[in-house]
PDB file of C-alpha atoms in Angstrom:
ATOM      1  CA  MET A   1       0.000   0.000   0.000  1.00 62.00           C
ATOM      2  CA  GLY A   2       1.413   3.422  -0.838  1.00 61.00           C
ATOM      3  CA  SER A   3       0.884   6.884  -2.246  1.00 60.00           C
ATOM      4  CA  THR A   4       2.815   9.664  -3.934  1.00 63.00           C
ATOM      5  CA  THR A   5      -0.098  12.091  -4.214  1.00 70.00           C
ATOM      6  CA  GLU A   6      -2.055  11.885  -0.955  1.00 80.00           C
ATOM      7  CA  ALA A   7      -1.352  11.501   2.746  1.00 88.00           C
ATOM      8  CA  LEU A   8      -2.379   8.133   4.160  1.00 92.00           C
ATOM      9  CA  THR A   9      -4.523   7.707   7.274  1.00 93.00           C
ATOM     10  CA  LEU A  10      -4.671   4.081   8.404  1.00 93.00           C
ATOM     11  CA  THR A  11      -7.818   3.645  10.509  1.00 93.00           C
ATOM     12  CA  SER A  12      -8.272  -0.136  10.372  1.00 91.00           C
ATOM     13  CA  VAL A  13      -5.539  -2.205   8.738  1.00 92.00           C
ATOM     14  CA  ASP A  14      -5.316  -5.790  10.022  1.00 89.00           C
ATOM     15  CA  THR A  15      -3.711  -9.122   9.179  1.00 88.00           C
ATOM     16  CA  ASP A  16      -3.637 -12.327  11.221  1.00 84.00           C
ATOM     17  CA  ASN A  17      -0.741 -13.871   9.321  1.00 84.00           C
ATOM     18  CA  GLY A  18       1.627 -11.758   7.298  1.00 85.00           C
ATOM     19  CA  VAL A  19       3.353  -8.472   6.726  1.00 90.00           C
ATOM     20  CA  ILE A  20       1.852  -5.002   6.447  1.00 92.00           C
ATOM     21  CA  THR A  21       3.961  -2.578   4.388  1.00 94.00           C
ATOM     22  CA  VAL A  22       2.938   1.048   3.829  1.00 94.00           C
ATOM     23  CA  ALA A  23       5.144   3.498   1.931  1.00 94.00           C
ATOM     24  CA  THR A  24       4.712   7.052   0.688  1.00 94.00           C
ATOM     25  CA  THR A  25       6.812   9.545  -1.212  1.00 93.00           C
ATOM     26  CA  ASP A  26       6.460  13.202  -0.183  1.00 92.00           C
ATOM     27  CA  GLN A  27       3.382  12.392   1.957  1.00 94.00           C
ATOM     28  CA  ASN A  28       2.514  11.787   5.641  1.00 96.00           C
ATOM     29  CA  ILE A  29       1.296   8.579   7.291  1.00 96.00           C
ATOM     30  CA  VAL A  30      -1.121   8.689  10.248  1.00 95.00           C
ATOM     31  CA  THR A  31      -2.027   5.451  12.051  1.00 94.00           C
ATOM     32  CA  THR A  32      -4.980   4.889  14.348  1.00 91.00           C
ATOM     33  CA  VAL A  33      -5.326   1.079  14.206  1.00 90.00           C
ATOM     34  CA  VAL A  34      -2.730  -1.039  12.397  1.00 91.00           C
ATOM     35  CA  ASP A  35      -2.591  -4.626  13.664  1.00 88.00           C
ATOM     36  CA  SER A  36      -0.334  -7.404  12.450  1.00 86.00           C
ATOM     37  CA  SER A  37      -0.280  -9.315  15.727  1.00 79.00           C
ATOM     38  CA  GLY A  38      -0.946 -12.805  14.329  1.00 74.00           C
ATOM     39  CA  ASN A  39       1.675 -15.327  13.141  1.00 70.00           C
ATOM     40  CA  ASN A  40       4.745 -14.372  11.076  1.00 69.00           C
ATOM     41  CA  THR A  41       4.063 -10.706  11.593  1.00 85.00           C
ATOM     42  CA  ALA A  42       5.874  -7.545  10.666  1.00 90.00           C
ATOM     43  CA  LEU A  43       4.777  -3.977  10.135  1.00 93.00           C
ATOM     44  CA  ASN A  44       6.759  -1.574   7.942  1.00 95.00           C
ATOM     45  CA  LEU A  45       5.980   2.149   7.600  1.00 96.00           C
ATOM     46  CA  THR A  46       8.122   4.351   5.317  1.00 96.00           C
ATOM     47  CA  THR A  47       8.067   7.933   4.070  1.00 96.00           C
ATOM     48  CA  THR A  48      10.566   8.924   1.372  1.00 94.00           C
ATOM     49  CA  ASP A  49      11.920  12.380   0.402  1.00 94.00           C
ATOM     50  CA  THR A  50       9.528  14.222   2.758  1.00 94.00           C
ATOM     51  CA  GLY A  51       6.726  13.120   5.047  1.00 95.00           C
ATOM     52  CA  ASN A  52       6.084  12.574   8.732  1.00 97.00           C
ATOM     53  CA  ILE A  53       4.647   9.565  10.559  1.00 97.00           C
ATOM     54  CA  SER A  54       2.136   9.922  13.433  1.00 96.00           C
ATOM     55  CA  LEU A  55       1.546   6.831  15.555  1.00 96.00           C
ATOM     56  CA  ALA A  56      -1.366   5.335  17.512  1.00 94.00           C
ATOM     57  CA  GLY A  57      -2.616   1.761  17.776  1.00 92.00           C
ATOM     58  CA  VAL A  58       0.342   0.103  16.022  1.00 94.00           C
ATOM     59  CA  THR A  59       0.522  -3.564  17.061  1.00 92.00           C
ATOM     60  CA  ALA A  60       2.764  -6.388  15.864  1.00 92.00           C
ATOM     61  CA  GLY A  61       2.457  -8.692  18.874  1.00 88.00           C
ATOM     62  CA  SER A  62       5.865 -10.322  19.305  1.00 89.00           C
ATOM     63  CA  GLY A  63       6.765  -9.438  15.710  1.00 91.00           C
ATOM     64  CA  THR A  64       8.717  -6.500  14.323  1.00 94.00           C
ATOM     65  CA  VAL A  65       7.706  -2.893  13.690  1.00 95.00           C
ATOM     66  CA  THR A  66      10.092  -1.027  11.381  1.00 97.00           C
ATOM     67  CA  ILE A  67       9.571   2.678  10.737  1.00 97.00           C
ATOM     68  CA  SER A  68      11.610   4.936   8.480  1.00 97.00           C
ATOM     69  CA  SER A  69      10.576   8.581   8.226  1.00 97.00           C
ATOM     70  CA  ALA A  70      11.948  11.312   5.995  1.00 97.00           C
ATOM     71  CA  GLY A  71      10.626  13.737   8.643  1.00 96.00           C
ATOM     72  CA  THR A  72       9.449  13.425  12.239  1.00 97.00           C
ATOM     73  CA  ILE A  73       7.832  10.538  14.078  1.00 97.00           C
ATOM     74  CA  THR A  74       5.247  11.619  16.654  1.00 96.00           C
ATOM     75  CA  ASN A  75       2.248  10.263  18.515  1.00 94.00           C
ATOM     76  CA  VAL A  76      -1.233  11.106  17.230  1.00 93.00           C
ATOM     77  CA  THR A  77      -2.444  12.267  20.663  1.00 89.00           C
ATOM     78  CA  ALA A  78      -0.425  13.534  23.625  1.00 88.00           C
ATOM     79  CA  ASN A  79      -1.288  10.800  26.123  1.00 88.00           C
ATOM     80  CA  THR A  80       0.213   7.896  28.064  1.00 86.00           C
ATOM     81  CA  THR A  81      -1.397   5.201  25.892  1.00 91.00           C
ATOM     82  CA  THR A  82       1.017   2.820  24.172  1.00 95.00           C
ATOM     83  CA  GLU A  83       1.446   3.840  20.535  1.00 95.00           C
ATOM     84  CA  VAL A  84       3.532   0.820  19.453  1.00 96.00           C
ATOM     85  CA  THR A  85       3.488  -2.807  20.658  1.00 94.00           C
ATOM     86  CA  ALA A  86       6.082  -5.199  19.195  1.00 94.00           C
ATOM     87  CA  GLY A  87       8.780  -7.676  20.062  1.00 94.00           C
ATOM     88  CA  THR A  88      11.286  -5.502  18.185  1.00 95.00           C
ATOM     89  CA  PHE A  89      10.848  -1.809  17.369  1.00 97.00           C
ATOM     90  CA  THR A  90      13.319  -0.377  14.832  1.00 97.00           C
ATOM     91  CA  VAL A  91      13.008   3.249  13.800  1.00 97.00           C
ATOM     92  CA  SER A  92      14.957   5.852  11.873  1.00 96.00           C
ATOM     93  CA  ALA A  93      13.971   9.485  11.428  1.00 95.00           C
ATOM     94  CA  ALA A  94      15.507  12.299   9.415  1.00 93.00           C
ATOM     95  CA  ASP A  95      14.238  14.685  12.106  1.00 96.00           C
ATOM     96  CA  THR A  96      12.982  13.866  15.628  1.00 97.00           C
ATOM     97  CA  VAL A  97      11.335  10.873  17.286  1.00 97.00           C
ATOM     98  CA  GLY A  98       8.644  11.985  19.726  1.00 96.00           C
ATOM     99  CA  ALA A  99       8.529  15.499  21.135  1.00 95.00           C
ATOM    100  CA  SER A 100       9.319  17.297  24.358  1.00 93.00           C
ATOM    101  CA  GLY A 101       6.566  18.205  26.773  1.00 90.00           C
ATOM    102  CA  THR A 102       3.991  16.351  28.799  1.00 88.00           C
ATOM    103  CA  ASN A 103       2.963  13.027  27.217  1.00 92.00           C
ATOM    104  CA  ASN A 104       4.563  13.790  23.840  1.00 95.00           C
ATOM    105  CA  ALA A 105       7.101  10.946  23.955  1.00 96.00           C
ATOM    106  CA  ILE A 106       6.421   7.880  21.822  1.00 96.00           C
ATOM    107  CA  ASP A 107       5.065   5.186  24.192  1.00 96.00           C
ATOM    108  CA  ILE A 108       6.497   1.800  23.224  1.00 96.00           C
ATOM    109  CA  ASP A 109       5.956  -1.732  24.547  1.00 96.00           C
ATOM    110  CA  ALA A 110       8.842  -3.685  22.996  1.00 96.00           C
ATOM    111  CA  THR A 111      11.451  -6.131  24.220  1.00 95.00           C
ATOM    112  CA  THR A 112      14.043  -4.484  21.960  1.00 97.00           C
ATOM    113  CA  MET A 113      14.176  -0.876  20.702  1.00 97.00           C
ATOM    114  CA  ASP A 114      16.663   0.410  18.132  1.00 98.00           C
ATOM    115  CA  ILE A 115      16.156   4.130  17.457  1.00 98.00           C
ATOM    116  CA  THR A 116      18.241   6.269  15.082  1.00 97.00           C
ATOM    117  CA  SER A 117      17.450   9.947  14.609  1.00 97.00           C
ATOM    118  CA  ALA A 118      19.035  13.022  13.081  1.00 96.00           C
ATOM    119  CA  GLY A 119      17.317  15.018  15.842  1.00 96.00           C
ATOM    120  CA  ALA A 120      16.133  14.525  19.390  1.00 97.00           C
ATOM    121  CA  VAL A 121      14.562  11.314  20.732  1.00 98.00           C
ATOM    122  CA  TYR A 122      11.737  11.178  23.307  1.00 97.00           C
ATOM    123  CA  ALA A 123      10.540   7.644  24.148  1.00 97.00           C
ATOM    124  CA  ASP A 124       8.817   5.893  27.067  1.00 96.00           C
ATOM    125  CA  ALA A 125       8.869   2.122  27.616  1.00 96.00           C
ATOM    126  CA  THR A 126       5.377   1.014  28.665  1.00 95.00           C
ATOM    127  CA  GLY A 127       5.472  -2.781  28.981  1.00 90.00           C
ATOM    128  CA  SER A 128       6.425  -4.977  31.902  1.00 91.00           C
ATOM    129  CA  GLY A 129       8.963  -7.562  30.695  1.00 88.00           C
ATOM    130  CA  GLY A 130      12.006  -5.328  30.368  1.00 92.00           C
ATOM    131  CA  SER A 131      13.336  -3.464  27.349  1.00 95.00           C
ATOM    132  CA  ALA A 132      16.810  -3.334  25.773  1.00 96.00           C
ATOM    133  CA  ILE A 133      17.305   0.076  24.186  1.00 97.00           C
ATOM    134  CA  THR A 134      19.788   1.350  21.609  1.00 97.00           C
ATOM    135  CA  VAL A 135      19.558   5.031  20.606  1.00 97.00           C
ATOM    136  CA  ASP A 136      21.737   7.107  18.286  1.00 97.00           C
ATOM    137  CA  ALA A 137      20.780  10.767  17.894  1.00 96.00           C
ATOM    138  CA  ALA A 138      22.997  12.785  15.568  1.00 94.00           C
ATOM    139  CA  ALA A 139      21.994  16.097  17.127  1.00 92.00           C
ATOM    140  CA  GLY A 140      19.631  16.613  20.006  1.00 93.00           C
ATOM    141  CA  ALA A 141      18.574  15.441  23.405  1.00 96.00           C
ATOM    142  CA  ILE A 142      17.675  11.865  24.263  1.00 97.00           C
ATOM    143  CA  THR A 143      14.955  11.433  26.892  1.00 96.00           C
ATOM    144  CA  LEU A 144      13.985   7.897  27.893  1.00 97.00           C
ATOM    145  CA  GLY A 145      11.595   6.906  30.634  1.00 94.00           C
ATOM    146  CA  SER A 146       9.442   4.199  32.134  1.00 94.00           C
ATOM    147  CA  THR A 147       7.164   3.710  35.100  1.00 91.00           C
ATOM    148  CA  THR A 148       6.713  -0.028  34.407  1.00 93.00           C
ATOM    149  CA  GLU A 149       9.759  -1.448  32.556  1.00 92.00           C
ATOM    150  CA  ALA A 150      13.243  -2.419  33.627  1.00 93.00           C
ATOM    151  CA  LEU A 151      15.448  -0.655  31.065  1.00 95.00           C
ATOM    152  CA  THR A 152      18.719  -2.033  29.712  1.00 96.00           C
ATOM    153  CA  LEU A 153      20.599   0.743  27.935  1.00 96.00           C
ATOM    154  CA  THR A 154      22.574  -1.216  25.344  1.00 96.00           C
ATOM    155  CA  SER A 155      23.996   1.892  23.652  1.00 96.00           C
ATOM    156  CA  VAL A 156      22.706   5.456  24.021  1.00 97.00           C
ATOM    157  CA  ASP A 157      24.606   8.155  22.112  1.00 96.00           C
ATOM    158  CA  THR A 158      24.058  11.737  21.008  1.00 95.00           C
ATOM    159  CA  ASP A 159      26.588  13.919  19.228  1.00 93.00           C
ATOM    160  CA  ASN A 160      25.130  17.124  20.659  1.00 92.00           C
ATOM    161  CA  GLY A 161      22.594  17.015  23.488  1.00 93.00           C
ATOM    162  CA  VAL A 162      21.700  15.923  26.978  1.00 96.00           C
ATOM    163  CA  ILE A 163      20.807  12.303  27.787  1.00 97.00           C
ATOM    164  CA  THR A 164      18.067  11.892  30.428  1.00 96.00           C
ATOM    165  CA  VAL A 165      16.804   8.537  31.706  1.00 96.00           C
ATOM    166  CA  ALA A 166      14.051   8.395  34.339  1.00 94.00           C
ATOM    167  CA  THR A 167      12.346   5.345  35.834  1.00 91.00           C
ATOM    168  CA  THR A 168      10.022   5.061  38.802  1.00 82.00           C
TER     169      THR A 168
END
C-alpha cells in the first residue's frame, strides 16, 4: 500500500498472518489502528523524500515494527497510551522521534528498541517484561523513561545534546 499524491490515514488495517507494508513519497502517514499481531508478523511504515509519521494503535504482537521517516515521528495524541506494541521496534527518522513536553514521547511496549534519529529522541517504555534500548541521535537530546519497565541501555549516544533517563 502506498501513495505519492495523498497523505495516508490508516484507521483499520489488520492481518492475522503476514506483513503489512505502507510506503509514501512526499506524503505523511497517520495510524490509528494497524494490527499485524498474528503469526509471522511484521509492520513496515516508510516515508521517502519528505513526510512525517504519526503513531497510535500500532501492534505487531511479538513481531517487528520497522519505521523509516523522511521527517518526524510523533504520537497522534499527547497521552500515556502505548502507541507501538512489538517484540522488536526499529526506527529511523531524518528529524525527531517523539517530542518534548507532557505526554509527547512515543510510548512503546517492545522487548528491543533500536532508534536512530538526526534530531532529538523522546521515548517511554510502557510494557512490563524489560526493554533493551539502543539510541543514536545525531543532534539533540535523548529522553527515555518508564514507570513499568526495567530498562537495559545497550547503547545510548548523542553527538550534541543531553541524555536523560528516568524510571520510577
